[in-house]
Structures are given as structure tokens and as C-alpha cells.
Amino acid sequence: DAKTTQPTSMDCAEGRAANLPCNHSTISGNEYVYWYRQIHSQGPQYIIHGLKNNETNEMASLIITEDRKSSTLILPHATLRDTAVYYCIVRTDSWGKLQFGAGTQVVVTP
Amino acid sequence: EAGVAQSPRYKIIEKRQSVAFWCNPISGHATLYWYQQILGQGPKLLIQFQNNGVVDDSQLPKDRFSAERLKGVDSTLKIQPAKLEDSAVYLCASSYGAGGYSGNTIYFGEGSWLTVV
């Protein structure tokens, strides 16, 4: 199964862009990159996903490198409510389960 | 659109007792997942249903955990007898389809918090 590597933690100033890196060097050509986040005491929340092209929605942007071995989640204007654990996940098998790692603890400070 | 509903939200039981958690997925979602999340770790998949059939239960401790989805909608996860190490959040999730390659988004409920004392 394709594994992901993320930094354990990162800080971000409120109002600034937060860039969260993820490495997935063993990803297969038809596997998607998903991002979820989990705010304390809540269930994981879907953010965005992509295959090859960059993607943007109302929450974030996803930049995938051309060789697909890494990606970056961008929160354009971080707020205090964006403090959470962010998970980068490669959706690996034909039955579509998500296999979570430890994620990145993001703390947004005033 | 209503999200994934779970109950109870919190439960405290003594070791060796039993407990059951209930999940109602998003309407029309054929695929249902149960995850276990121990404090400080990412969620771990316990079991995945496609309609009322099990497609993956490789990480379910079958000597004490059981799950069913009899009519392909609601699901129940049971633990009997509970151990101290079962203290965790039990998350239910659902998606429209099962295909990982089709971009089907998986949506999670708020979770059921279990403390075994």
C-alpha cells in the first residue's frame, strides 16, 4: 500500500497561508490523494482530493507534483478555527478504504 | 443533507461488560465503515460493509467485536466483553460507492467515545 509522510507539527500565523506538505513516493497511477482534518473531539472532515491535476474548492487548494510523488495542501488564509490534525491519505485499494497515518498537528496562532 | 448519525455519544462501562454503538449513514450511501481511534493516533479501520455484506474485516478483533448491517442501512458495532484497551472513539463513516478510484468521498460521524474502567 502507498504510504504517506507528513511533518509531525507546524505552526501558522492567523491570516497567512498554511502550506502542508505530504510525500507519497510509492503512489500508483490511478490512486487518489485525499486530505482530511480532525478538530479536537470531532470526526474527520473531508477537505479535498485529487488525482493528477491541481484542485481548489472553498476550503483549500491541492497542488500535486507532476511525478505525483508529493503534494501540498494550501489553506489560503488560516484562521484559529483551522487548528486541527491534517491527514494526507492515498486511497489505495479497489474497495476505497482510507488508511490514516499520524497526520500533521497544525496550530494557528493570533 | 443530514450527515452520518451515531449514538451514544459517550459511554463509560466496566471491563468485561458489553456495549453497542449505532450508526445511521447518509441516505443512499451503500458503503459503511467503522473505525477505531485511540487517543493520539489516527483512525484505524475495523470493518467495511458494501450494502449488507462485509468486504473487509481484517482488523476487527473477532473474539470480542462484532458488527452487522442487516438491511443495508443502519449498522451496529458491539464489544463483548470489553477490555481496558478498547477505550477509544468509534467512528462510523459512509460513502456513495466503494470504489477508491472513482473519487467517492467518505463522510464521518462525530464518533462514540468509549471509556472502559
PDB file of C-alpha atoms in Angstrom, chain A residues 38 44 87 98-101, chain B residues 6 19 21 33-48 59-61 64-65 77-79 81-93 108 111-116:
ATOM      1  CA  GLN A  38      -9.843  16.470  12.527  1.00  0.00           C
ATOM      2  CA  PRO A  44     -12.584  13.656  10.449  1.00  0.00           C
ATOM      3  CA  TYR A  87      -4.248  13.847   7.355  1.00  0.00           C
ATOM      4  CA  LEU A  98      -8.911   5.311   3.942  1.00  0.00           C
ATOM      5  CA  GLN A  99      -5.798   4.337   5.878  1.00  0.00           C
ATOM      6  CA  PHE A 100      -4.831   7.123   8.262  1.00  0.00           C
ATOM      7  CA  GLY A 101      -1.330   7.907   9.479  1.00  0.00           C
TER       8      GLY A 101
ATOM      9  CA  GLN B   6     -24.025   7.969  15.705  1.00  0.00           C
ATOM     10  CA  VAL B  19     -21.529  -2.124  24.772  1.00  0.00           C
ATOM     11  CA  PHE B  21     -22.858   1.546  19.115  1.00  0.00           C
ATOM     12  CA  TYR B  33     -17.150   1.884   7.640  1.00  0.00           C
ATOM     13  CA  TRP B  34     -16.364   1.539  11.336  1.00  0.00           C
ATOM     14  CA  TYR B  35     -13.084   2.983  12.573  1.00  0.00           C
ATOM     15  CA  GLN B  36     -11.424   2.877  15.975  1.00  0.00           C
ATOM     16  CA  GLN B  37      -9.371   5.872  17.093  1.00  0.00           C
ATOM     17  CA  ILE B  38      -7.205   5.587  20.181  1.00  0.00           C
ATOM     18  CA  LEU B  39      -6.142   8.852  21.773  1.00  0.00           C
ATOM     19  CA  GLY B  40      -3.187  10.386  19.942  1.00  0.00           C
ATOM     20  CA  GLN B  41      -3.438   8.093  16.915  1.00  0.00           C
ATOM     21  CA  GLY B  42      -5.113   8.238  13.536  1.00  0.00           C
ATOM     22  CA  PRO B  43      -8.301   6.251  12.953  1.00  0.00           C
ATOM     23  CA  LYS B  44      -7.916   2.554  12.185  1.00  0.00           C
ATOM     24  CA  LEU B  45     -10.421   0.713  10.006  1.00  0.00           C
ATOM     25  CA  LEU B  46     -12.239  -2.098  11.810  1.00  0.00           C
ATOM     26  CA  ILE B  47     -14.786  -3.187   9.224  1.00  0.00           C
ATOM     27  CA  GLN B  48     -16.222  -2.109   5.881  1.00  0.00           C
ATOM     28  CA  GLN B  59      -8.519  -5.693  11.589  1.00  0.00           C
ATOM     29  CA  LEU B  60     -11.638  -6.472  13.605  1.00  0.00           C
ATOM     30  CA  PRO B  61     -10.846  -8.394  16.839  1.00  0.00           C
ATOM     31  CA  ARG B  64     -14.833  -9.651  21.157  1.00  0.00           C
ATOM     32  CA  PHE B  65     -16.025  -7.295  18.414  1.00  0.00           C
ATOM     33  CA  LEU B  77     -20.935  -2.368  16.409  1.00  0.00           C
ATOM     34  CA  LYS B  78     -20.779  -4.462  19.573  1.00  0.00           C
ATOM     35  CA  ILE B  79     -17.981  -5.163  22.016  1.00  0.00           C
ATOM     36  CA  PRO B  81     -16.518  -8.410  26.773  1.00  0.00           C
ATOM     37  CA  ALA B  82     -14.803  -5.019  26.836  1.00  0.00           C
ATOM     38  CA  LYS B  83     -11.165  -4.608  27.823  1.00  0.00           C
ATOM     39  CA  LEU B  84      -9.375  -1.531  29.109  1.00  0.00           C
ATOM     40  CA  GLU B  85      -7.550  -1.174  25.774  1.00  0.00           C
ATOM     41  CA  ASP B  86     -10.882  -0.775  23.975  1.00  0.00           C
ATOM     42  CA  SER B  87     -11.126   2.765  25.346  1.00  0.00           C
ATOM     43  CA  ALA B  88     -11.284   4.822  22.171  1.00  0.00           C
ATOM     44  CA  VAL B  89     -13.515   6.795  19.849  1.00  0.00           C
ATOM     45  CA  TYR B  90     -15.551   4.652  17.472  1.00  0.00           C
ATOM     46  CA  LEU B  91     -16.175   6.451  14.216  1.00  0.00           C
ATOM     47  CA  CYS B  92     -18.747   5.498  11.637  1.00  0.00           C
ATOM     48  CA  ALA B  93     -18.378   6.705   8.056  1.00  0.00           C
ATOM     49  CA  PHE B 108     -17.594  10.670   9.019  1.00  0.00           C
ATOM     50  CA  GLY B 111     -17.958   9.419  16.906  1.00  0.00           C
ATOM     51  CA  SER B 112     -18.893   7.484  20.026  1.00  0.00           C
ATOM     52  CA  TRP B 113     -16.464   7.916  22.917  1.00  0.00           C
ATOM     53  CA  LEU B 114     -15.935   4.758  24.975  1.00  0.00           C
ATOM     54  CA  THR B 115     -14.176   4.645  28.318  1.00  0.00           C
ATOM     55  CA  VAL B 116     -13.596   1.226  29.878  1.00  0.00           C
TER      56      VAL B 116
END
